[in-house]
XYZ file of C-alpha atoms in Angstrom:
488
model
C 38.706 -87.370 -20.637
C 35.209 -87.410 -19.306
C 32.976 -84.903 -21.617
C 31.114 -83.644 -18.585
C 33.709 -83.587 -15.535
C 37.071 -83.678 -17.210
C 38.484 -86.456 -15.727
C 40.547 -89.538 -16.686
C 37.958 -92.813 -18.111
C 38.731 -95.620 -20.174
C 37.410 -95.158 -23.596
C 33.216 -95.863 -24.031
C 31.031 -95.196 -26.363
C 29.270 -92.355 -24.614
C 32.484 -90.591 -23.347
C 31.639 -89.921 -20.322
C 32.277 -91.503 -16.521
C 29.591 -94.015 -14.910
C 29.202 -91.315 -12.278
C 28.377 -88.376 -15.346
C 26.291 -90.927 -17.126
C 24.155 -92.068 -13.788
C 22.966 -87.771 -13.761
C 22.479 -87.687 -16.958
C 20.470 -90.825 -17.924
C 17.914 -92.521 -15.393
C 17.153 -95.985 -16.774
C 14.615 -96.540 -14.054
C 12.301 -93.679 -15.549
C 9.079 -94.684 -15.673
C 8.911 -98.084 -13.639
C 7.266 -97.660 -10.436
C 8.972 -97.716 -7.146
C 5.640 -98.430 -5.168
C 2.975 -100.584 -5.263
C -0.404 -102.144 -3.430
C -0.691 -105.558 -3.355
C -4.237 -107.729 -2.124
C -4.041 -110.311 0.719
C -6.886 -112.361 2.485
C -6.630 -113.186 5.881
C -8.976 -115.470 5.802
C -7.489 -117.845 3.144
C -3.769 -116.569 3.348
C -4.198 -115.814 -0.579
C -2.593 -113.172 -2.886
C -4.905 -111.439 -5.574
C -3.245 -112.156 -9.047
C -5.387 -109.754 -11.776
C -7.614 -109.362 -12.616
C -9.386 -112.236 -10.222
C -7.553 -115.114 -9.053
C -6.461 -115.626 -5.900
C -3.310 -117.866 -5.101
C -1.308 -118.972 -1.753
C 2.068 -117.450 -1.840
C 4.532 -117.518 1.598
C 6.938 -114.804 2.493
C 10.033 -114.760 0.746
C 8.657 -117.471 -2.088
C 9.066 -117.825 -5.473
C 5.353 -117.672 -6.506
C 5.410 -114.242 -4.653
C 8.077 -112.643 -6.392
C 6.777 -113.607 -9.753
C 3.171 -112.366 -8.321
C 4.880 -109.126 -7.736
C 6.941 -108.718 -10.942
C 3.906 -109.337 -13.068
C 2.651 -106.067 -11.699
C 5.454 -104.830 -13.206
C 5.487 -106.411 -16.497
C 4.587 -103.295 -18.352
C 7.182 -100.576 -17.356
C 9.861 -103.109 -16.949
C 9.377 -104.149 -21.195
C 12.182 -101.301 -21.807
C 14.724 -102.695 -19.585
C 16.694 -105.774 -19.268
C 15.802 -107.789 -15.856
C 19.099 -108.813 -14.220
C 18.143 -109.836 -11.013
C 15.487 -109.968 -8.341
C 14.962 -110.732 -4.554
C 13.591 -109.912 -1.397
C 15.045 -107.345 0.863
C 14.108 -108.616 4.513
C 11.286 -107.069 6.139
C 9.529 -107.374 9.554
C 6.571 -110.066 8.615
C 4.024 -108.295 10.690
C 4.445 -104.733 8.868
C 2.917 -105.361 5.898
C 5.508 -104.217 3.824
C 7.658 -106.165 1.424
C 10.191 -104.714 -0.725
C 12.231 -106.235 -3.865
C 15.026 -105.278 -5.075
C 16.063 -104.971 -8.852
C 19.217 -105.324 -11.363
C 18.139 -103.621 -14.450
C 20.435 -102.995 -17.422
C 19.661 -100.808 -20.650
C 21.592 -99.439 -23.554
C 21.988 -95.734 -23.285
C 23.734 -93.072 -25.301
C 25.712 -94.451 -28.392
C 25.324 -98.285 -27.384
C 26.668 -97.959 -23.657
C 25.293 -100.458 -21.527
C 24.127 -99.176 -18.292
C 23.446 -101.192 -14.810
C 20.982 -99.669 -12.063
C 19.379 -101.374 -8.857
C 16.768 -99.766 -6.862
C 13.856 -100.931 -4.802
C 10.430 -101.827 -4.995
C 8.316 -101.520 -2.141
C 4.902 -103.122 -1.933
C 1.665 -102.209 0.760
C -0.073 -105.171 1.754
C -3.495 -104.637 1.755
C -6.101 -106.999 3.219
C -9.206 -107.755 1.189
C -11.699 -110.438 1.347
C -11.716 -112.825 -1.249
C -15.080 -113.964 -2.826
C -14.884 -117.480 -1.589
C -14.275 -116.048 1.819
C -17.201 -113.535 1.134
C -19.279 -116.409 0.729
C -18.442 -118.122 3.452
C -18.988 -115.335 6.299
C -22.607 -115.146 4.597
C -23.319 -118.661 5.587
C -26.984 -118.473 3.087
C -24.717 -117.609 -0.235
C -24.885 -121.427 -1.754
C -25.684 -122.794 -4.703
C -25.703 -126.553 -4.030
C -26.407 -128.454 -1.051
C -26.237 -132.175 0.133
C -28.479 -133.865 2.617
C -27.056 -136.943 4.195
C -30.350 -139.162 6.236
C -30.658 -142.315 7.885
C -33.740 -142.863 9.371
C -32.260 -144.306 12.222
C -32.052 -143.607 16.267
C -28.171 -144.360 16.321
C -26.079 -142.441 14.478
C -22.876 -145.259 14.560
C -22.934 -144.760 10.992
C -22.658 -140.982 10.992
C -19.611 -140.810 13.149
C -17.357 -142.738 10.809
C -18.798 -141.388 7.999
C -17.510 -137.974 9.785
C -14.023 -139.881 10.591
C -14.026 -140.667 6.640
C -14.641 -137.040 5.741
C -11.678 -135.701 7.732
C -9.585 -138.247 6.317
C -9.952 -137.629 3.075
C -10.476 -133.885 3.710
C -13.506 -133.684 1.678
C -14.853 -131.085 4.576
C -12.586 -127.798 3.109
C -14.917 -126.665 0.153
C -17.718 -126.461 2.286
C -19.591 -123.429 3.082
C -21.213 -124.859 6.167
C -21.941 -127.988 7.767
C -25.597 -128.074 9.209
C -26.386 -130.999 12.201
C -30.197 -132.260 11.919
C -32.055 -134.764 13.996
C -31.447 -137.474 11.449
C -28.536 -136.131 9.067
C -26.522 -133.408 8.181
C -26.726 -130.638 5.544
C -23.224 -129.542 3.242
C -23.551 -126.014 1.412
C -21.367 -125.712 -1.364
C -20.426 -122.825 -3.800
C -20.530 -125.130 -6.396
C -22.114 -127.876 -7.995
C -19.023 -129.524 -8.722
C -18.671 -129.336 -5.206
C -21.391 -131.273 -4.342
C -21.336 -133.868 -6.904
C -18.075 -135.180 -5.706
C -19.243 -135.641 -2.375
C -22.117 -137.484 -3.196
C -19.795 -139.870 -5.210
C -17.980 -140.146 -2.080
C -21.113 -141.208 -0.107
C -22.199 -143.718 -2.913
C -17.989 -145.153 -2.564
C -18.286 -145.093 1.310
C -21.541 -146.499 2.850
C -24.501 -147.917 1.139
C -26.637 -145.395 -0.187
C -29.319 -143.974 -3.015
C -29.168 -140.600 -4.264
C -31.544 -138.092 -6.141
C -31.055 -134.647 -7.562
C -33.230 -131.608 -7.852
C -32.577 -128.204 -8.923
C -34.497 -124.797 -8.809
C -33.910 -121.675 -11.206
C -33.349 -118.571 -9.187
C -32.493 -116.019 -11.709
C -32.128 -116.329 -15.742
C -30.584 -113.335 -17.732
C -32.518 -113.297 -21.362
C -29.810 -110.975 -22.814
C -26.876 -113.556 -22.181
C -28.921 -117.030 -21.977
C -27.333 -117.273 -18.102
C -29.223 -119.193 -15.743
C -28.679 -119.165 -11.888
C -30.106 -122.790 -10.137
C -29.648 -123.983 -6.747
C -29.047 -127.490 -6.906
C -30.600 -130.218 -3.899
C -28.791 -133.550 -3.494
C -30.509 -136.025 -1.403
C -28.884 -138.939 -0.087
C -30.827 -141.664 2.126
C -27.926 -144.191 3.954
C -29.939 -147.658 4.459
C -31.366 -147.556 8.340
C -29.044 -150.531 9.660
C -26.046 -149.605 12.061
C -23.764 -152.203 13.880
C -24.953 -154.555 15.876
C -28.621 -154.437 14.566
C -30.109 -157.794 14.841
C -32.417 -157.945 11.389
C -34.715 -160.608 9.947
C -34.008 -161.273 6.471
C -36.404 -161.494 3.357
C -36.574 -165.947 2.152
C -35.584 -164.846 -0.883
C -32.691 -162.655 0.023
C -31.341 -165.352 2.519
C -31.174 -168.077 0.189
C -29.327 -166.220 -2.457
C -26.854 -165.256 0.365
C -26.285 -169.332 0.777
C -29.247 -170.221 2.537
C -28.346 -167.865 5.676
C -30.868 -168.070 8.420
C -33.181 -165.032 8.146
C -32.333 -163.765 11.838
C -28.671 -162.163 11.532
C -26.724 -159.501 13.399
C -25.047 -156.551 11.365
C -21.218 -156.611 12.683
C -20.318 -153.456 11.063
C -21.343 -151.448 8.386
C -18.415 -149.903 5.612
C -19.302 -149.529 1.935
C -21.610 -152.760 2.141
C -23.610 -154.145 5.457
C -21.854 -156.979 6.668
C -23.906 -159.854 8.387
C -23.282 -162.609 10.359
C -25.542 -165.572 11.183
C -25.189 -166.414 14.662
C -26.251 -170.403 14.383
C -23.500 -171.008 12.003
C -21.052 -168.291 11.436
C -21.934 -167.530 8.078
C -21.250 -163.784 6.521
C -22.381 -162.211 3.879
C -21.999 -159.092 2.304
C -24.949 -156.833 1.401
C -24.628 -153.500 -0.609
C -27.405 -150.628 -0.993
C -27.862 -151.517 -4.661
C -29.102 -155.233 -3.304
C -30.291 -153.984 0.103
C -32.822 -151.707 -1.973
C -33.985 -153.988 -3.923
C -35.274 -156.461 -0.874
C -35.213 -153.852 1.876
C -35.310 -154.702 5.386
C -35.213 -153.060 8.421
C -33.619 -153.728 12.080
C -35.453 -155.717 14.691
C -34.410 -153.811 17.909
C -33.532 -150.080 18.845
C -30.161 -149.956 20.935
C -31.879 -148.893 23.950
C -33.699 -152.689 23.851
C -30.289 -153.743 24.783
C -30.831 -156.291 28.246
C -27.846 -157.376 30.282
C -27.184 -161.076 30.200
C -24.559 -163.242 32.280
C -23.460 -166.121 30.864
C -24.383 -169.464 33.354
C -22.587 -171.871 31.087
C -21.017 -171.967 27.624
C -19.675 -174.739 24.932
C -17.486 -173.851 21.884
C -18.941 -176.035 18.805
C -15.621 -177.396 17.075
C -17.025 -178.515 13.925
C -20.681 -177.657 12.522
C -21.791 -179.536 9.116
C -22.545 -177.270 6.131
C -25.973 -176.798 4.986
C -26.649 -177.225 1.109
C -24.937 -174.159 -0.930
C -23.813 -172.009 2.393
C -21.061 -169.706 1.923
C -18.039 -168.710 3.535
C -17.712 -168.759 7.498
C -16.139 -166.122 9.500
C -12.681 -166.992 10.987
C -12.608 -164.100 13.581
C -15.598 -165.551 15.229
C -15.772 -168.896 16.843
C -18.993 -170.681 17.154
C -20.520 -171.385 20.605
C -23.914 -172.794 23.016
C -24.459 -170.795 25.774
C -26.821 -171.105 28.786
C -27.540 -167.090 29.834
C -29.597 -165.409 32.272
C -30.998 -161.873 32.632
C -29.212 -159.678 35.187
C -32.252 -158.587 36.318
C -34.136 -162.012 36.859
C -30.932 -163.376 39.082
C -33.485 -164.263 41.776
C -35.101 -166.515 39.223
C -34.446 -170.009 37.657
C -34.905 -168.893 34.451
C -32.449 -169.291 31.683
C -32.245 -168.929 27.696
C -30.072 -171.679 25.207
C -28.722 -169.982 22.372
C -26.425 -170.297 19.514
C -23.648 -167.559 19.843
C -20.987 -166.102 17.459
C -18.737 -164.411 20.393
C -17.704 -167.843 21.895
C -13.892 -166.780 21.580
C -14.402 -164.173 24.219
C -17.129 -165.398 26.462
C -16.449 -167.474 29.630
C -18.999 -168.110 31.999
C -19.741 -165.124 34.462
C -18.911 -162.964 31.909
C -21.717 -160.030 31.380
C -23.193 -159.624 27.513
C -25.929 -157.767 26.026
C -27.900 -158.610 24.076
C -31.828 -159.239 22.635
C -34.854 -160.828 24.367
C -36.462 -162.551 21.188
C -38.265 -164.765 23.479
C -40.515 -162.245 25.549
C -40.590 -159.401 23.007
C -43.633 -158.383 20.710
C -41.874 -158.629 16.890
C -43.820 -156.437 14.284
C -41.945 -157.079 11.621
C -43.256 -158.579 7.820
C -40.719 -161.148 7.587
C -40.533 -162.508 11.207
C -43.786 -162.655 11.604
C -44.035 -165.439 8.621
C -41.292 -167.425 9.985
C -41.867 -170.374 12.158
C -41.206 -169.576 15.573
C -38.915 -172.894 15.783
C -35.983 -171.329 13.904
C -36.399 -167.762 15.600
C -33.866 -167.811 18.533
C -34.592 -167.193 22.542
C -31.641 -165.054 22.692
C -29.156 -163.060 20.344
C -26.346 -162.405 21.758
C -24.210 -158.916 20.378
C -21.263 -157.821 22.389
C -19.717 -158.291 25.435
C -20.143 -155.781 28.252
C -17.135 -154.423 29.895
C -17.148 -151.245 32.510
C -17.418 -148.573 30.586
C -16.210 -145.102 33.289
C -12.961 -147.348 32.993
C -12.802 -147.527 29.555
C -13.231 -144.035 29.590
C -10.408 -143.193 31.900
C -8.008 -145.821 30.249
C -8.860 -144.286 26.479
C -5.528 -142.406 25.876
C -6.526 -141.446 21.695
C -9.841 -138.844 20.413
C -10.744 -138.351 17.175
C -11.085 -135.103 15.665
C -14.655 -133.549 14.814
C -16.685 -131.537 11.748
C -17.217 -128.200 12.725
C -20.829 -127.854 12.407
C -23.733 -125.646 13.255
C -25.993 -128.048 15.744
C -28.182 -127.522 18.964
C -26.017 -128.891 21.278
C -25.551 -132.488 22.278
C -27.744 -134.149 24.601
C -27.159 -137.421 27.021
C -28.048 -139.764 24.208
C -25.930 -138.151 21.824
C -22.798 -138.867 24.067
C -23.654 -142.376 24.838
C -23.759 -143.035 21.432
C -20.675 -141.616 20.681
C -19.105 -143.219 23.608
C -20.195 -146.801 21.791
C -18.853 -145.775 18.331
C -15.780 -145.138 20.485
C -15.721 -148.906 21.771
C -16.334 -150.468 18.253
C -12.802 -148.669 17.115
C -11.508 -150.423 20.203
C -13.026 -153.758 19.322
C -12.867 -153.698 15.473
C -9.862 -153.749 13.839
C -11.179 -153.390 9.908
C -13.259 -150.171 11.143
C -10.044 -148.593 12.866
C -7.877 -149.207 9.905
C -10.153 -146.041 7.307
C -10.153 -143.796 10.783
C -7.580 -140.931 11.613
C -6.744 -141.786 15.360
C -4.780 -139.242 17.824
C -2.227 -139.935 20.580
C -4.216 -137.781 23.730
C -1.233 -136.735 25.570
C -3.497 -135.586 28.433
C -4.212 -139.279 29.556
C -0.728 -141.320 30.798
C -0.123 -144.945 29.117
C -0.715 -147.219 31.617
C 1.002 -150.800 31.232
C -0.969 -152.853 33.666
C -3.372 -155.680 31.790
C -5.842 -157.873 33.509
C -6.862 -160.627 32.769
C -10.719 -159.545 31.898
C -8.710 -156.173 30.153
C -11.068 -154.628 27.038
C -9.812 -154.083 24.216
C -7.218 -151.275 23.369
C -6.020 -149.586 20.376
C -1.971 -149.567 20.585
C 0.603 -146.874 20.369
C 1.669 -147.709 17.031
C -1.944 -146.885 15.590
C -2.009 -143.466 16.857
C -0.962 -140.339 14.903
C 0.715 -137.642 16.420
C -1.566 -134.743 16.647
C 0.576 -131.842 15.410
C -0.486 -128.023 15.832
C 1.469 -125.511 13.305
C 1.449 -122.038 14.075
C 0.866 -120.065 10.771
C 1.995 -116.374 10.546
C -0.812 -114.152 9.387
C 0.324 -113.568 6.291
C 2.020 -116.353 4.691
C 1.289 -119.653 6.105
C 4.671 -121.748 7.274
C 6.398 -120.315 5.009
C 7.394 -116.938 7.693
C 8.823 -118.872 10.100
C 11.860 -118.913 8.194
C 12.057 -114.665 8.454
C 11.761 -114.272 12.456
């Protein structure tokens, strides 16, 4: 018989019933049945003492260990069965666990409890997030410059960030007239994105730091650290005049060449004979040059008659030959001297998609005043009329045919002028036209603009379905990420 109630109980230790025992002895003594737990909104992160912060989701398993550690203390006198979630709305910031404990009571009797824990989510700001919404809290920063008036080079070198998702540990992105600024937090921070530059496009580099504080009790000092990195001034479809010296170690290139596109080296292409070569900023700063032309000295040129050259004799020690390009002597005339007889012989590298009446732009050589070191020793026999860069298609229905976008840096900037969007509009047309650019660049299906299936003849070029990503948008509950869906 039970020593408390009187009433029939297999034989325990303690001699009495469960029910007896239960009002007697209260296991759960001393372990807390509430508790507070931290939660930025910002971040979606969890406060782990006494100062890390770590992403947890509803219902996961990093959040019920996050709120048993709390725990850890009072629960050392009991024997943890079990533990899980009971459900709970996700917007009431409430989540409550509930607990198996066991312990061994009076005269060895084992004892088995559950109760529940409930937990108050509170928000707080974490101090990453702190350091963000001040927007002047940094302690490294990275300046990114071309002294150029195109910035083709900046808006894949934007593409390349988002790839690669080098853009989260920023505090702030900051647009300039020629560059942009990163803050970082840390130093770390900011060296790996300068190695990224240095990987990416040709560039130099330079460091400089500046003490702000310096505690003489601890030997703690506080600096704010400057990166500087210049990107050499050439963007696609410069036309450039080489140093001698450079273009004979190339393979005795001609020193007049056109930059096709520009990726972790500049690549060139001599127009006269199809020969490329590779340039990167270690070389490029060691026998700089510059570009010939601004993009806004772009004329309009039709093309009267053209010739494809099958076969053209190596020089003496040339290098390789492009086989994208096809070699080709063109007759052209300015659009705006039609009234004229005047026309211009040159050597062009774009003869696999010129026919005659087509429209091309390109750069008077002939009629234009060059102040440049290294054109103005060459003899003006092996300077070229003409140099042809890229054919010119109508660009409002490129525009309206252009069924991808790109996505974009948020960034503190002025505002963008017309110049700003023609540019991008071109860097736009060079992922159309060039395949090897397209290939680093995260491109979007636009689901706003219908496919349309009719080609002409004279179509430009398109990027196709199959190199489009789906541009997904997942909701996120405010406080756990994905991971709530899977409680509503």
């Amino acid at each position: 018989l039970c020593c408390q109630c009187g009433i029939p109980i297999p034989p325990n230790p303690a001699n009495m019933c469960v029910g007896c025992l239960r009002a007697q002895v209260d296991i759960t003594e001393g372990i807390p049945k509430q508790g507070t737990l931290h939660f930025c909104k910002q971040c979606e992160r969890y406060l782990q003492p006494p100062g890390t912060w770590i992403p947890c989701t509803l219902e996961s398993r990093e959040l019920l260990a996050l709120c048993l550690k709390k725990m850890k203390a009072s629960l050392s006198k009991v024997r943890l069965i079990d533990a899980g979630f009971i459900w709970t709305e996700p917007h009431s910031k409430r989540l409550k666990l509930k607990l198996t404990v066991q312990k061994e009571v009076i005269n060895g009797a084992v004892l088995q409890q559950v109760f529940v824990v409930e937990y108050i989510v509170q928000s707080q700001m974490c101090e990453d997030c702190h350091r963000i919404e001040a927007k002047d809290f940094w302690k490294a920063v990275v300046q990114v410059r071309q002294k150029t008036l195109h910035k083709k080079t900046f808006y894949y070198l934007e593409q390349l960030i988002l790839k690669h998702r080098l853009h989260q540990n920023t505090l702030r992105i900051k647009e300039i007239h020629d560059g942009l600024d990163f803050y970082y937090s840390s130093k770390q921070h900011a060296q790996k994105m300068v190695d990224f530059l240095q990987c990416t496009v040709p560039s130099r580099s330079k460091s400089s730091q500046r003490l702000i504080s310096h505690d003489i009790h601890s030997n703690v000092y506080n600096y704010k650290s400057t990166f500087s990195v210049e990107i050499v001034p050439i963007c696609k479809d410069s036309v450039v005049c080489l140093s001698p010296k450079l273009a004979q170690s190339l393979g005795n290139m001609s020193q007049i060449c056109v930059c096709i596109r520009v990726t972790s080296t500049i690549h060139l292409i001599d127009p006269s004979t199809l020969q490329i070569a590779e340039i990167d900023g270690n070389t490029y700063w060691r026998h700089p040059f510059n570009s010939l032309f601004q993009p806004k000295q772009l004329e309009e040129f039709i093309i009267m008659d053209i010739n494809r050259v099958q076969e053209k004799k190596k020089g003496a020690g040339a290098g390789a030959r492009s086989n994208k390009h096809t070699l080709a002597e063109a007759w052209v005339q300015k659009t705006s001297e039609l009234n004229t007889d005047h026309q211009y012989f040159c050597c062009t590298h774009l003869g696999h998609i010129l026919n005659p009446g087509d429209l091309v732009l390109g750069f008077d050589l002939a009629n234009c005043n060059l102040n440049d070191e290294f054109a103005n020793k060459m003899n003006p026999h092996n300077i070229p009329d003409v140099v042809l860069i890229k054919k010119s298609y109508d660009r409002t229905k490129r525009q309206r045919r252009r069924n991808w976008k790109l996505k974009e840096l948020e960034r503190d900037r002025e505002g963008m002028n017309m110049d700003d969007e023609r540019q991008y509009q071109d860097f736009l047309e060079d992922l159309e036209e060039d395949e090897a650019i397209r290939k680093n660049v995260n491109i979007y299906r636009n689901a706003d603009v219908p496919v349309e299936s009719d080609t002409d003849e004279d179509d430009p070029p398109r990027i196709s379905l199959a190199e489009m990503l789906e541009d997904l948008h997942i909701s996120e509950d405010a406080t756990g990420g994905e991971g709530a869906n899977m409680m509503t």
